[in-house]
Amino acid sequence: MKKIEAIVRPEKYEEVKDALESIEVRGITVSQVMGCGHQKGSTENVRGVDVSITMIPKIKFEIVVSTEEWAEKTIDVIQKTACTGHIGDGKIFVYDLDNVVRIRTNERGIKAI
Ligand SMILES: Nc1ncnc2c1ncn2[C@@H]1O[C@H](COP(=O)(O)OP(=O)(O)OP(=O)(O)O)[C@@H](O)[C@H]1O
Ligand SMILES: [Mg+2]
């Protein structure tokens, strides 16, 4: 099982959500987050003069899938949908996941996704 965590621009939220829906992922968690990347948020800041780190609002998607194939498909869809080609487009982190438990039924692993 793989966990995919994607940080994207807030304005890409709807588009990424719809794209994920179209490939029929089983579950999605979304959060509003703040962050910075390589540029420490500075060149994305309209004032642009801050020396200290500036946190920029982003949207975080978390998706767990059963196989490597599904992970690749999910990553591909997010990368294509969230990309504008400009700095600050975001990042996708991919993790191996040990286990999943469906609380209602106590099912474990792939059955619980
Ligand atoms: N190394 C990292 N660790 C944790 N979060 C990160 C990391 N890099 C980026 N992020 C998250 O992703 C968001 C977008 O990052 P961003 O797209 O600016 O990355 P970047 O490496 O600076 O790439 P680019 O040069 O395209 O801007 C950040 O606001 C932050 O939330
Ligand atoms: Mg950046």
PDB file of C-alpha atoms and ligand atoms in Angstrom:
ATOM      1  CA  MET A   1       0.000   0.000   0.000  1.00  0.00           C
ATOM      2  CA  LYS A   2       1.135   3.526  -0.805  1.00  0.00           C
ATOM      3  CA  LYS A   3       0.271   6.870   0.652  1.00  0.00           C
ATOM      4  CA  ILE A   4       0.392   9.883  -1.635  1.00  0.00           C
ATOM      5  CA  GLU A   5       0.580  13.324  -0.152  1.00  0.00           C
ATOM      6  CA  ALA A   6       0.258  16.168  -2.639  1.00  0.00           C
ATOM      7  CA  ILE A   7       0.687  19.862  -1.847  1.00  0.00           C
ATOM      8  CA  VAL A   8      -0.955  21.973  -4.545  1.00  0.00           C
ATOM      9  CA  ARG A   9      -2.066  25.538  -5.223  1.00  0.00           C
ATOM     10  CA  PRO A  10      -5.446  26.355  -3.617  1.00  0.00           C
ATOM     11  CA  GLU A  11      -6.798  27.440  -7.019  1.00  0.00           C
ATOM     12  CA  LYS A  12      -6.089  23.914  -8.317  1.00  0.00           C
ATOM     13  CA  TYR A  13      -8.200  22.264  -5.624  1.00  0.00           C
ATOM     14  CA  GLU A  14     -11.364  21.711  -7.699  1.00  0.00           C
ATOM     15  CA  GLU A  15      -9.488  20.511 -10.757  1.00  0.00           C
ATOM     16  CA  VAL A  16      -7.373  18.015  -8.798  1.00  0.00           C
ATOM     17  CA  LYS A  17     -10.420  16.795  -6.846  1.00  0.00           C
ATOM     18  CA  ASP A  18     -12.367  16.217 -10.074  1.00  0.00           C
ATOM     19  CA  ALA A  19      -9.412  14.444 -11.688  1.00  0.00           C
ATOM     20  CA  LEU A  20      -9.048  12.137  -8.677  1.00  0.00           C
ATOM     21  CA  GLU A  21     -12.776  11.434  -8.799  1.00  0.00           C
ATOM     22  CA  SER A  22     -12.455  10.484 -12.454  1.00  0.00           C
ATOM     23  CA  ILE A  23      -9.908   7.748 -11.688  1.00  0.00           C
ATOM     24  CA  GLU A  24     -12.118   6.472  -8.846  1.00  0.00           C
ATOM     25  CA  VAL A  25      -9.846   6.721  -5.838  1.00  0.00           C
ATOM     26  CA  ARG A  26     -11.466   5.204  -2.744  1.00  0.00           C
ATOM     27  CA  GLY A  27     -10.859   7.962  -0.251  1.00  0.00           C
ATOM     28  CA  ILE A  28      -9.317  11.398  -0.001  1.00  0.00           C
ATOM     29  CA  THR A  29      -8.329  13.645   2.882  1.00  0.00           C
ATOM     30  CA  VAL A  30      -7.917  17.340   2.173  1.00  0.00           C
ATOM     31  CA  SER A  31      -6.487  20.042   4.406  1.00  0.00           C
ATOM     32  CA  GLN A  32      -5.684  23.694   4.127  1.00  0.00           C
ATOM     33  CA  VAL A  33      -2.011  24.072   4.988  1.00  0.00           C
ATOM     34  CA  MET A  34       0.698  26.707   4.946  1.00  0.00           C
ATOM     35  CA  GLY A  35       4.155  26.056   3.611  1.00  0.00           C
ATOM     36  CA  CYS A  36       7.173  27.137   1.668  1.00  0.00           C
ATOM     37  CA  GLY A  37       9.519  25.458  -0.752  1.00  0.00           C
ATOM     38  CA  HIS A  38      12.868  26.236  -2.255  1.00  0.00           C
ATOM     39  CA  GLN A  39      12.277  29.973  -2.528  1.00  0.00           C
ATOM     40  CA  LYS A  40      11.145  30.156   1.112  1.00  0.00           C
ATOM     41  CA  GLY A  41       7.939  31.727  -0.155  1.00  0.00           C
ATOM     42  CA  SER A  42       9.697  34.978  -1.008  1.00  0.00           C
ATOM     43  CA  THR A  43       9.364  35.164  -4.786  1.00  0.00           C
ATOM     44  CA  GLU A  44       5.721  34.180  -4.490  1.00  0.00           C
ATOM     45  CA  ASN A  45       5.135  37.041  -2.091  1.00  0.00           C
ATOM     46  CA  VAL A  46       3.898  40.172  -3.868  1.00  0.00           C
ATOM     47  CA  ARG A  47       6.034  42.322  -1.594  1.00  0.00           C
ATOM     48  CA  GLY A  48       8.961  40.052  -2.306  1.00  0.00           C
ATOM     49  CA  VAL A  49      11.365  41.831   0.005  1.00  0.00           C
ATOM     50  CA  ASP A  50      11.086  39.684   3.123  1.00  0.00           C
ATOM     51  CA  VAL A  51      14.331  37.961   4.080  1.00  0.00           C
ATOM     52  CA  SER A  52      12.592  35.630   6.519  1.00  0.00           C
ATOM     53  CA  ILE A  53      10.544  32.626   5.402  1.00  0.00           C
ATOM     54  CA  THR A  54       7.031  33.403   4.198  1.00  0.00           C
ATOM     55  CA  MET A  55       4.408  30.694   4.494  1.00  0.00           C
ATOM     56  CA  ILE A  56       2.017  30.481   1.552  1.00  0.00           C
ATOM     57  CA  PRO A  57      -1.440  28.846   1.717  1.00  0.00           C
ATOM     58  CA  LYS A  58      -1.601  25.504  -0.077  1.00  0.00           C
ATOM     59  CA  ILE A  59      -3.963  22.539  -0.215  1.00  0.00           C
ATOM     60  CA  LYS A  60      -2.825  19.102   0.910  1.00  0.00           C
ATOM     61  CA  PHE A  61      -4.389  15.962  -0.557  1.00  0.00           C
ATOM     62  CA  GLU A  62      -3.761  12.619   1.159  1.00  0.00           C
ATOM     63  CA  ILE A  63      -4.683   9.474  -0.715  1.00  0.00           C
ATOM     64  CA  VAL A  64      -3.983   5.838   0.119  1.00  0.00           C
ATOM     65  CA  VAL A  65      -4.006   3.257  -2.667  1.00  0.00           C
ATOM     66  CA  SER A  66      -3.466  -0.476  -2.742  1.00  0.00           C
ATOM     67  CA  THR A  67      -0.815  -0.964  -5.429  1.00  0.00           C
ATOM     68  CA  GLU A  68       2.198   0.644  -7.061  1.00  0.00           C
ATOM     69  CA  GLU A  69       0.191   0.850 -10.298  1.00  0.00           C
ATOM     70  CA  TRP A  70      -2.563   2.849  -8.647  1.00  0.00           C
ATOM     71  CA  ALA A  71       0.031   5.061  -7.005  1.00  0.00           C
ATOM     72  CA  GLU A  72       1.615   5.847 -10.385  1.00  0.00           C
ATOM     73  CA  LYS A  73      -1.767   6.604 -11.915  1.00  0.00           C
ATOM     74  CA  THR A  74      -2.703   8.880  -9.014  1.00  0.00           C
ATOM     75  CA  ILE A  75       0.640  10.697  -9.038  1.00  0.00           C
ATOM     76  CA  ASP A  76       0.403  11.188 -12.796  1.00  0.00           C
ATOM     77  CA  VAL A  77      -3.086  12.646 -12.626  1.00  0.00           C
ATOM     78  CA  ILE A  78      -2.137  15.056  -9.832  1.00  0.00           C
ATOM     79  CA  GLN A  79       1.092  16.166 -11.521  1.00  0.00           C
ATOM     80  CA  LYS A  80      -0.662  16.873 -14.819  1.00  0.00           C
ATOM     81  CA  THR A  81      -3.637  18.625 -13.234  1.00  0.00           C
ATOM     82  CA  ALA A  82      -1.781  20.732 -10.662  1.00  0.00           C
ATOM     83  CA  CYS A  83       1.008  21.909 -12.972  1.00  0.00           C
ATOM     84  CA  THR A  84       1.079  25.517 -14.214  1.00  0.00           C
ATOM     85  CA  GLY A  85       4.811  25.487 -14.961  1.00  0.00           C
ATOM     86  CA  HIS A  86       5.493  28.283 -12.486  1.00  0.00           C
ATOM     87  CA  ILE A  87       7.328  28.141  -9.163  1.00  0.00           C
ATOM     88  CA  GLY A  88       5.122  27.144  -6.263  1.00  0.00           C
ATOM     89  CA  ASP A  89       3.161  24.471  -8.148  1.00  0.00           C
ATOM     90  CA  GLY A  90       3.728  22.108  -5.244  1.00  0.00           C
ATOM     91  CA  LYS A  91       5.100  18.694  -4.531  1.00  0.00           C
ATOM     92  CA  ILE A  92       4.030  15.077  -4.283  1.00  0.00           C
ATOM     93  CA  PHE A  93       5.413  12.880  -1.515  1.00  0.00           C
ATOM     94  CA  VAL A  94       5.021   9.096  -1.770  1.00  0.00           C
ATOM     95  CA  TYR A  95       5.260   6.725   1.192  1.00  0.00           C
ATOM     96  CA  ASP A  96       5.082   2.984   1.773  1.00  0.00           C
ATOM     97  CA  LEU A  97       2.205   2.367   4.140  1.00  0.00           C
ATOM     98  CA  ASP A  98       2.245  -0.418   6.740  1.00  0.00           C
ATOM     99  CA  ASN A  99      -1.400  -0.863   7.496  1.00  0.00           C
ATOM    100  CA  VAL A 100      -4.949   0.486   7.295  1.00  0.00           C
ATOM    101  CA  VAL A 101      -7.774  -0.306   9.707  1.00  0.00           C
ATOM    102  CA  ARG A 102     -11.436   0.312   8.890  1.00  0.00           C
ATOM    103  CA  ILE A 103     -12.729   1.256  12.303  1.00  0.00           C
ATOM    104  CA  ARG A 104     -16.320   0.119  11.671  1.00  0.00           C
ATOM    105  CA  THR A 105     -15.406  -3.466  10.754  1.00  0.00           C
ATOM    106  CA  ASN A 106     -11.840  -3.883  12.037  1.00  0.00           C
ATOM    107  CA  GLU A 107     -10.809  -4.970   8.516  1.00  0.00           C
ATOM    108  CA  ARG A 108      -7.082  -4.586   7.907  1.00  0.00           C
ATOM    109  CA  GLY A 109      -4.815  -3.857   4.975  1.00  0.00           C
ATOM    110  CA  ILE A 110      -6.007  -3.658   1.365  1.00  0.00           C
ATOM    111  CA  LYS A 111      -9.530  -4.748   2.365  1.00  0.00           C
ATOM    112  CA  ALA A 112      -9.799  -1.639   4.525  1.00  0.00           C
ATOM    113  CA  ILE A 113      -8.833   0.921   1.851  1.00  0.00           C
TER     114      ILE A 113
HETATM  115  N1  LIG B   1      11.033  19.730   1.165  1.00  0.00           N
HETATM  116  C1  LIG B   1       9.763  19.985   1.530  1.00  0.00           C
HETATM  117  N2  LIG B   1       9.308  19.520   2.701  1.00  0.00           N
HETATM  118  C2  LIG B   1       8.036  19.765   3.086  1.00  0.00           C
HETATM  119  N3  LIG B   1       7.148  20.454   2.364  1.00  0.00           N
HETATM  120  C3  LIG B   1       7.569  20.950   1.195  1.00  0.00           C
HETATM  121  C4  LIG B   1       8.897  20.740   0.719  1.00  0.00           C
HETATM  122  N4  LIG B   1       9.011  21.348  -0.485  1.00  0.00           N
HETATM  123  C5  LIG B   1       7.812  21.890  -0.736  1.00  0.00           C
HETATM  124  N5  LIG B   1       6.945  21.657   0.262  1.00  0.00           N
HETATM  125  C6  LIG B   1       5.552  22.060   0.333  1.00  0.00           C
HETATM  126  O1  LIG B   1       5.080  22.271  -0.986  1.00  0.00           O
HETATM  127  C7  LIG B   1       4.641  23.604  -1.166  1.00  0.00           C
HETATM  128  C8  LIG B   1       5.004  24.067  -2.559  1.00  0.00           C
HETATM  129  O2  LIG B   1       6.388  23.947  -2.747  1.00  0.00           O
HETATM  130  P1  LIG B   1       7.045  24.514  -4.067  1.00  0.00           P
HETATM  131  O3  LIG B   1       6.210  24.132  -5.217  1.00  0.00           O
HETATM  132  O4  LIG B   1       7.324  25.971  -3.893  1.00  0.00           O
HETATM  133  O5  LIG B   1       8.393  23.655  -4.068  1.00  0.00           O
HETATM  134  P2  LIG B   1       9.790  24.083  -4.700  1.00  0.00           P
HETATM  135  O6  LIG B   1      10.758  23.001  -4.361  1.00  0.00           O
HETATM  136  O7  LIG B   1      10.119  25.459  -4.238  1.00  0.00           O
HETATM  137  O8  LIG B   1       9.502  24.041  -6.255  1.00  0.00           O
HETATM  138  P3  LIG B   1       9.410  25.299  -7.265  1.00  0.00           P
HETATM  139  O9  LIG B   1      10.825  25.676  -7.567  1.00  0.00           O
HETATM  140  O10 LIG B   1       8.648  24.774  -8.434  1.00  0.00           O
HETATM  141  O11 LIG B   1       8.658  26.395  -6.534  1.00  0.00           O
HETATM  142  C9  LIG B   1       5.302  24.370  -0.048  1.00  0.00           C
HETATM  143  O12 LIG B   1       4.549  25.521   0.284  1.00  0.00           O
HETATM  144  C10 LIG B   1       5.318  23.366   1.072  1.00  0.00           C
HETATM  145  O13 LIG B   1       4.058  23.304   1.680  1.00  0.00           O
HETATM  146 MG    MG B   2       8.893  27.096  -4.598  1.00  0.00          MG
END
